[in-house]
Amino acid sequence: MTYLGIGARVLIGVVFAVAFVGKVRNRKAFDEFVRSTRAMGVLPSALVRPVSVVVVAAELLVVLALAVPTREAGALGFGLAAALLAAFTVGIAVSLTRGKRASCRCFGGKGTPLRAHHVGRDLALVAVALVGLLGTLASAPVDPGVAVVTAAAGALLAGLVVMLDDILALA
């Protein structure tokens, strides 16, 4: 595993952990996530709740896979993360194109309206997941001190991703 793989593993793992916990912290949070998914107008109504359950389960699987420090688990976690993020990107883009005003319940928070920066955020995370996949598949000696710094940088970047809506609201 390379330093890019370590940093990406922490970044994607933390982002998906916050997303999972934000959606399942209580019944109301999950119901709000389902409502926001329905308001996007991308899925047939009958599929909204089942797809929402699958999304939450897949987010947990990403977190668990990335927590296991093996090449295979990392590949699974990054591959699933990239696929989910690509689907989120397409769903948000389609919703915006149709003029829908759904709330972003990505992290279970207060729900700011979906906007173009959500598409950009998810595209950037797809790129991080793909870089992480490559970094996980690569084999290189790792200095523990540098690995800790790289992991801390990944956690810091994850915090910025999670707080992006709040940061943009300050502008």
mmCIF file of N, CA and C in Angstrom, residues 39-131:
data_model
loop_
_atom_site.group_PDB
_atom_site.id
_atom_site.type_symbol
_atom_site.label_atom_id
_atom_site.label_comp_id
_atom_site.label_asym_id
_atom_site.label_seq_id
_atom_site.Cartn_x
_atom_site.Cartn_y
_atom_site.Cartn_z
ATOM 1 N N ALA A 39 -37.570 13.256 -3.232
ATOM 2 C CA ALA A 39 -37.691 14.605 -3.792
ATOM 3 C C ALA A 39 -36.742 14.829 -4.973
ATOM 4 N N MET A 40 -35.691 14.018 -5.073
ATOM 5 C CA MET A 40 -34.780 14.147 -6.214
ATOM 6 C C MET A 40 -35.480 13.797 -7.521
ATOM 7 N N GLY A 41 -36.520 12.973 -7.450
ATOM 8 C CA GLY A 41 -37.286 12.633 -8.640
ATOM 9 C C GLY A 41 -36.544 11.771 -9.647
ATOM 10 N N VAL A 42 -35.614 10.968 -9.180
ATOM 11 C CA VAL A 42 -34.812 10.127 -10.068
ATOM 12 C C VAL A 42 -35.318 8.693 -10.092
ATOM 13 N N LEU A 43 -35.831 8.234 -8.971
ATOM 14 C CA LEU A 43 -36.274 6.838 -8.843
ATOM 15 C C LEU A 43 -37.793 6.753 -8.842
ATOM 16 N N PRO A 44 -38.347 5.642 -9.332
ATOM 17 C CA PRO A 44 -39.783 5.409 -9.156
ATOM 18 C C PRO A 44 -40.087 5.354 -7.660
ATOM 19 N N SER A 45 -41.226 5.853 -7.266
ATOM 20 C CA SER A 45 -41.590 5.960 -5.858
ATOM 21 C C SER A 45 -41.455 4.633 -5.104
ATOM 22 N N ALA A 46 -41.835 3.540 -5.740
ATOM 23 C CA ALA A 46 -41.782 2.232 -5.084
ATOM 24 C C ALA A 46 -40.353 1.790 -4.764
ATOM 25 N N LEU A 47 -39.362 2.342 -5.458
ATOM 26 C CA LEU A 47 -37.970 1.937 -5.245
ATOM 27 C C LEU A 47 -37.220 2.832 -4.262
ATOM 28 N N VAL A 48 -37.793 3.955 -3.888
ATOM 29 C CA VAL A 48 -37.058 4.934 -3.068
ATOM 30 C C VAL A 48 -36.612 4.336 -1.741
ATOM 31 N N ARG A 49 -37.518 3.754 -0.979
ATOM 32 C CA ARG A 49 -37.128 3.211 0.333
ATOM 33 C C ARG A 49 -36.170 2.026 0.190
ATOM 34 N N PRO A 50 -36.447 1.037 -0.676
ATOM 35 C CA PRO A 50 -35.486 -0.069 -0.807
ATOM 36 C C PRO A 50 -34.097 0.406 -1.257
ATOM 37 N N VAL A 51 -34.043 1.336 -2.176
ATOM 38 C CA VAL A 51 -32.742 1.851 -2.630
ATOM 39 C C VAL A 51 -32.056 2.602 -1.491
ATOM 40 N N SER A 52 -32.819 3.325 -0.702
ATOM 41 C CA SER A 52 -32.241 4.037 0.445
ATOM 42 C C SER A 52 -31.624 3.066 1.438
ATOM 43 N N VAL A 53 -32.295 1.954 1.674
ATOM 44 C CA VAL A 53 -31.752 0.922 2.574
ATOM 45 C C VAL A 53 -30.468 0.339 1.988
ATOM 46 N N VAL A 54 -30.473 0.058 0.694
ATOM 47 C CA VAL A 54 -29.279 -0.492 0.034
ATOM 48 C C VAL A 54 -28.127 0.507 0.100
ATOM 49 N N VAL A 55 -28.409 1.788 -0.094
ATOM 50 C CA VAL A 55 -27.360 2.817 -0.024
ATOM 51 C C VAL A 55 -26.720 2.820 1.358
ATOM 52 N N VAL A 56 -27.535 2.818 2.390
ATOM 53 C CA VAL A 56 -27.005 2.842 3.757
ATOM 54 C C VAL A 56 -26.184 1.583 4.037
ATOM 55 N N ALA A 57 -26.667 0.438 3.613
ATOM 56 C CA ALA A 57 -25.925 -0.814 3.812
ATOM 57 C C ALA A 57 -24.602 -0.787 3.040
ATOM 58 N N ALA A 58 -24.632 -0.269 1.834
ATOM 59 C CA ALA A 58 -23.409 -0.190 1.028
ATOM 60 C C ALA A 58 -22.416 0.788 1.647
ATOM 61 N N GLU A 59 -22.914 1.884 2.213
ATOM 62 C CA GLU A 59 -22.009 2.824 2.889
ATOM 63 C C GLU A 59 -21.304 2.144 4.060
ATOM 64 N N LEU A 60 -22.047 1.362 4.823
ATOM 65 C CA LEU A 60 -21.431 0.625 5.930
ATOM 66 C C LEU A 60 -20.410 -0.377 5.410
ATOM 67 N N LEU A 61 -20.718 -1.060 4.337
ATOM 68 C CA LEU A 61 -19.779 -2.019 3.760
ATOM 69 C C LEU A 61 -18.484 -1.326 3.318
ATOM 70 N N VAL A 62 -18.596 -0.134 2.742
ATOM 71 C CA VAL A 62 -17.396 0.627 2.353
ATOM 72 C C VAL A 62 -16.541 0.880 3.595
ATOM 73 N N VAL A 63 -17.159 1.354 4.658
ATOM 74 C CA VAL A 63 -16.417 1.658 5.891
ATOM 75 C C VAL A 63 -15.726 0.411 6.434
ATOM 76 N N LEU A 64 -16.464 -0.673 6.512
ATOM 77 C CA LEU A 64 -15.895 -1.913 7.056
ATOM 78 C C LEU A 64 -14.765 -2.442 6.181
ATOM 79 N N ALA A 65 -14.959 -2.413 4.878
ATOM 80 C CA ALA A 65 -13.918 -2.914 3.967
ATOM 81 C C ALA A 65 -12.659 -2.067 4.065
ATOM 82 N N LEU A 66 -12.822 -0.755 4.123
ATOM 83 C CA LEU A 66 -11.638 0.107 4.189
ATOM 84 C C LEU A 66 -10.939 0.040 5.541
ATOM 85 N N ALA A 67 -11.639 -0.439 6.560
ATOM 86 C CA ALA A 67 -11.029 -0.583 7.884
ATOM 87 C C ALA A 67 -10.134 -1.815 7.965
ATOM 88 N N VAL A 68 -10.294 -2.731 7.028
ATOM 89 C CA VAL A 68 -9.478 -3.945 7.021
ATOM 90 C C VAL A 68 -8.235 -3.672 6.165
ATOM 91 N N PRO A 69 -7.054 -3.749 6.759
ATOM 92 C CA PRO A 69 -5.838 -3.336 6.044
ATOM 93 C C PRO A 69 -5.261 -4.402 5.102
ATOM 94 N N THR A 70 -6.108 -4.900 4.224
ATOM 95 C CA THR A 70 -5.614 -5.839 3.220
ATOM 96 C C THR A 70 -5.884 -5.268 1.839
ATOM 97 N N ARG A 71 -5.144 -5.763 0.882
ATOM 98 C CA ARG A 71 -5.302 -5.329 -0.501
ATOM 99 C C ARG A 71 -6.711 -5.644 -1.022
ATOM 100 N N GLU A 72 -7.189 -6.838 -0.738
ATOM 101 C CA GLU A 72 -8.495 -7.262 -1.238
ATOM 102 C C GLU A 72 -9.632 -6.431 -0.636
ATOM 103 N N ALA A 73 -9.582 -6.222 0.678
ATOM 104 C CA ALA A 73 -10.622 -5.424 1.331
ATOM 105 C C ALA A 73 -10.580 -3.981 0.831
ATOM 106 N N GLY A 74 -9.371 -3.448 0.663
ATOM 107 C CA GLY A 74 -9.238 -2.090 0.140
ATOM 108 C C GLY A 74 -9.812 -1.966 -1.262
ATOM 109 N N ALA A 75 -9.524 -2.962 -2.097
ATOM 110 C CA ALA A 75 -10.056 -2.943 -3.466
ATOM 111 C C ALA A 75 -11.581 -2.985 -3.444
ATOM 112 N N LEU A 76 -12.155 -3.828 -2.591
ATOM 113 C CA LEU A 76 -13.609 -3.891 -2.465
ATOM 114 C C LEU A 76 -14.166 -2.551 -1.998
ATOM 115 N N GLY A 77 -13.584 -2.001 -0.944
ATOM 116 C CA GLY A 77 -14.068 -0.739 -0.385
ATOM 117 C C GLY A 77 -13.986 0.412 -1.371
ATOM 118 N N PHE A 78 -12.829 0.551 -2.016
ATOM 119 C CA PHE A 78 -12.669 1.640 -2.984
ATOM 120 C C PHE A 78 -13.538 1.436 -4.226
ATOM 121 N N GLY A 79 -13.649 0.205 -4.681
ATOM 122 C CA GLY A 79 -14.485 -0.065 -5.851
ATOM 123 C C GLY A 79 -15.946 0.247 -5.577
ATOM 124 N N LEU A 80 -16.440 -0.205 -4.425
ATOM 125 C CA LEU A 80 -17.821 0.072 -4.059
ATOM 126 C C LEU A 80 -18.032 1.568 -3.832
ATOM 127 N N ALA A 81 -17.073 2.226 -3.191
ATOM 128 C CA ALA A 81 -17.184 3.674 -2.972
ATOM 129 C C ALA A 81 -17.254 4.419 -4.298
ATOM 130 N N ALA A 82 -16.385 4.052 -5.239
ATOM 131 C CA ALA A 82 -16.389 4.720 -6.549
ATOM 132 C C ALA A 82 -17.720 4.509 -7.265
ATOM 133 N N ALA A 83 -18.253 3.300 -7.194
ATOM 134 C CA ALA A 83 -19.539 3.013 -7.850
ATOM 135 C C ALA A 83 -20.679 3.800 -7.198
ATOM 136 N N LEU A 84 -20.724 3.816 -5.878
ATOM 137 C CA LEU A 84 -21.763 4.580 -5.181
ATOM 138 C C LEU A 84 -21.657 6.067 -5.495
ATOM 139 N N LEU A 85 -20.449 6.589 -5.420
ATOM 140 C CA LEU A 85 -20.248 8.014 -5.678
ATOM 141 C C LEU A 85 -20.606 8.380 -7.117
ATOM 142 N N ALA A 86 -20.293 7.504 -8.055
ATOM 143 C CA ALA A 86 -20.680 7.750 -9.454
ATOM 144 C C ALA A 86 -22.202 7.770 -9.583
ATOM 145 N N ALA A 87 -22.867 6.840 -8.901
ATOM 146 C CA ALA A 87 -24.340 6.817 -8.935
ATOM 147 C C ALA A 87 -24.910 8.072 -8.282
ATOM 148 N N PHE A 88 -24.330 8.499 -7.158
ATOM 149 C CA PHE A 88 -24.788 9.725 -6.497
ATOM 150 C C PHE A 88 -24.616 10.918 -7.440
ATOM 151 N N THR A 89 -23.465 10.974 -8.113
ATOM 152 C CA THR A 89 -23.179 12.079 -9.026
ATOM 153 C C THR A 89 -24.222 12.146 -10.128
ATOM 154 N N VAL A 90 -24.494 11.016 -10.748
ATOM 155 C CA VAL A 90 -25.488 10.969 -11.825
ATOM 156 C C VAL A 90 -26.866 11.346 -11.287
ATOM 157 N N GLY A 91 -27.239 10.787 -10.142
ATOM 158 C CA GLY A 91 -28.552 11.081 -9.564
ATOM 159 C C GLY A 91 -28.724 12.561 -9.257
ATOM 160 N N ILE A 92 -27.715 13.169 -8.667
ATOM 161 C CA ILE A 92 -27.792 14.598 -8.343
ATOM 162 C C ILE A 92 -27.846 15.420 -9.622
ATOM 163 N N ALA A 93 -27.012 15.082 -10.594
ATOM 164 C CA ALA A 93 -26.995 15.834 -11.862
ATOM 165 C C ALA A 93 -28.348 15.747 -12.569
ATOM 166 N N VAL A 94 -28.934 14.557 -12.605
ATOM 167 C CA VAL A 94 -30.247 14.389 -13.240
ATOM 168 C C VAL A 94 -31.296 15.203 -12.486
ATOM 169 N N SER A 95 -31.268 15.140 -11.170
ATOM 170 C CA SER A 95 -32.223 15.886 -10.356
ATOM 171 C C SER A 95 -32.106 17.390 -10.608
ATOM 172 N N LEU A 96 -30.885 17.891 -10.652
ATOM 173 C CA LEU A 96 -30.676 19.317 -10.898
ATOM 174 C C LEU A 96 -31.135 19.706 -12.299
ATOM 175 N N THR A 97 -30.842 18.851 -13.270
ATOM 176 C CA THR A 97 -31.255 19.118 -14.652
ATOM 177 C C THR A 97 -32.775 19.202 -14.762
ATOM 178 N N ARG A 98 -33.470 18.416 -13.965
ATOM 179 C CA ARG A 98 -34.939 18.419 -13.977
ATOM 180 C C ARG A 98 -35.532 19.552 -13.133
ATOM 181 N N GLY A 99 -34.662 20.355 -12.519
ATOM 182 C CA GLY A 99 -35.142 21.482 -11.723
ATOM 183 C C GLY A 99 -35.674 21.118 -10.352
ATOM 184 N N LYS A 100 -35.339 19.954 -9.850
ATOM 185 C CA LYS A 100 -35.803 19.524 -8.528
ATOM 186 C C LYS A 100 -35.039 20.278 -7.450
ATOM 187 N N ARG A 101 -35.683 20.500 -6.318
ATOM 188 C CA ARG A 101 -35.078 21.227 -5.208
ATOM 189 C C ARG A 101 -34.948 20.324 -3.978
ATOM 190 N N ALA A 102 -34.394 19.168 -4.147
ATOM 191 C CA ALA A 102 -34.223 18.236 -3.031
ATOM 192 C C ALA A 102 -33.146 18.742 -2.089
ATOM 193 N N SER A 103 -33.238 18.309 -0.847
ATOM 194 C CA SER A 103 -32.216 18.646 0.147
ATOM 195 C C SER A 103 -31.109 17.614 0.127
ATOM 196 N N CYS A 104 -29.907 18.071 0.381
ATOM 197 C CA CYS A 104 -28.774 17.151 0.518
ATOM 198 C C CYS A 104 -28.817 16.565 1.922
ATOM 199 N N ARG A 105 -29.097 15.300 2.012
ATOM 200 C CA ARG A 105 -29.067 14.578 3.285
ATOM 201 C C ARG A 105 -27.919 13.574 3.257
ATOM 202 N N CYS A 106 -26.880 13.939 2.522
ATOM 203 C CA CYS A 106 -25.730 13.051 2.338
ATOM 204 C C CYS A 106 -25.119 12.634 3.667
ATOM 205 N N PHE A 107 -25.057 13.586 4.608
ATOM 206 C CA PHE A 107 -24.443 13.299 5.897
ATOM 207 C C PHE A 107 -25.467 13.379 7.028
ATOM 208 N N GLY A 108 -26.748 13.382 6.645
ATOM 209 C CA GLY A 108 -27.811 13.367 7.629
ATOM 210 C C GLY A 108 -28.067 14.707 8.293
ATOM 211 N N GLY A 109 -27.409 15.751 7.879
ATOM 212 C CA GLY A 109 -27.525 17.051 8.527
ATOM 213 C C GLY A 109 -28.805 17.788 8.208
ATOM 214 N N LYS A 110 -28.696 19.099 8.332
ATOM 215 C CA LYS A 110 -29.888 19.942 8.190
ATOM 216 C C LYS A 110 -30.444 19.966 6.779
ATOM 217 N N GLY A 111 -29.690 19.583 5.808
ATOM 218 C CA GLY A 111 -30.219 19.440 4.461
ATOM 219 C C GLY A 111 -30.248 20.713 3.648
ATOM 220 N N THR A 112 -29.110 21.127 3.148
ATOM 221 C CA THR A 112 -29.081 22.261 2.236
ATOM 222 C C THR A 112 -29.539 21.783 0.860
ATOM 223 N N PRO A 113 -30.086 22.688 0.044
ATOM 224 C CA PRO A 113 -30.532 22.266 -1.289
ATOM 225 C C PRO A 113 -29.373 21.725 -2.129
ATOM 226 N N LEU A 114 -29.657 20.677 -2.884
ATOM 227 C CA LEU A 114 -28.649 20.129 -3.795
ATOM 228 C C LEU A 114 -28.289 21.189 -4.827
ATOM 229 N N ARG A 115 -26.978 21.302 -5.095
ATOM 230 C CA ARG A 115 -26.490 22.266 -6.076
ATOM 231 C C ARG A 115 -25.336 21.639 -6.848
ATOM 232 N N ALA A 116 -24.823 22.404 -7.785
ATOM 233 C CA ALA A 116 -23.747 21.909 -8.651
ATOM 234 C C ALA A 116 -22.513 21.503 -7.849
ATOM 235 N N HIS A 117 -22.234 22.177 -6.743
ATOM 236 C CA HIS A 117 -21.027 21.812 -5.980
ATOM 237 C C HIS A 117 -21.129 20.402 -5.398
ATOM 238 N N HIS A 118 -22.343 19.887 -5.213
ATOM 239 C CA HIS A 118 -22.486 18.503 -4.755
ATOM 240 C C HIS A 118 -22.029 17.522 -5.843
ATOM 241 N N VAL A 119 -22.309 17.867 -7.086
ATOM 242 C CA VAL A 119 -21.828 17.051 -8.205
ATOM 243 C C VAL A 119 -20.303 17.094 -8.232
ATOM 244 N N GLY A 120 -19.741 18.281 -8.107
ATOM 245 C CA GLY A 120 -18.276 18.423 -8.093
ATOM 246 C C GLY A 120 -17.629 17.691 -6.932
ATOM 247 N N ARG A 121 -18.242 17.786 -5.764
ATOM 248 C CA ARG A 121 -17.721 17.078 -4.591
ATOM 249 C C ARG A 121 -17.683 15.577 -4.841
ATOM 250 N N ASP A 122 -18.789 15.045 -5.365
ATOM 251 C CA ASP A 122 -18.843 13.604 -5.580
ATOM 252 C C ASP A 122 -17.909 13.150 -6.696
ATOM 253 N N LEU A 123 -17.742 13.966 -7.718
ATOM 254 C CA LEU A 123 -16.764 13.631 -8.763
ATOM 255 C C LEU A 123 -15.353 13.602 -8.193
ATOM 256 N N ALA A 124 -15.034 14.563 -7.346
ATOM 257 C CA ALA A 124 -13.715 14.582 -6.704
ATOM 258 C C ALA A 124 -13.524 13.344 -5.834
ATOM 259 N N LEU A 125 -14.576 12.936 -5.123
ATOM 260 C CA LEU A 125 -14.478 11.736 -4.286
ATOM 261 C C LEU A 125 -14.344 10.467 -5.124
ATOM 262 N N VAL A 126 -14.966 10.437 -6.307
ATOM 263 C CA VAL A 126 -14.760 9.299 -7.218
ATOM 264 C C VAL A 126 -13.281 9.216 -7.568
ATOM 265 N N ALA A 127 -12.684 10.369 -7.892
ATOM 266 C CA ALA A 127 -11.258 10.392 -8.242
ATOM 267 C C ALA A 127 -10.400 9.921 -7.072
ATOM 268 N N VAL A 128 -10.731 10.351 -5.861
ATOM 269 C CA VAL A 128 -9.979 9.912 -4.674
ATOM 270 C C VAL A 128 -10.117 8.400 -4.493
ATOM 271 N N ALA A 129 -11.323 7.886 -4.685
ATOM 272 C CA ALA A 129 -11.525 6.444 -4.533
ATOM 273 C C ALA A 129 -10.713 5.665 -5.565
ATOM 274 N N LEU A 130 -10.643 6.168 -6.784
ATOM 275 C CA LEU A 130 -9.862 5.477 -7.825
ATOM 276 C C LEU A 130 -8.370 5.564 -7.540
ATOM 277 N N VAL A 131 -7.915 6.722 -7.061
ATOM 278 C CA VAL A 131 -6.504 6.852 -6.670
ATOM 279 C C VAL A 131 -6.217 5.917 -5.496
#
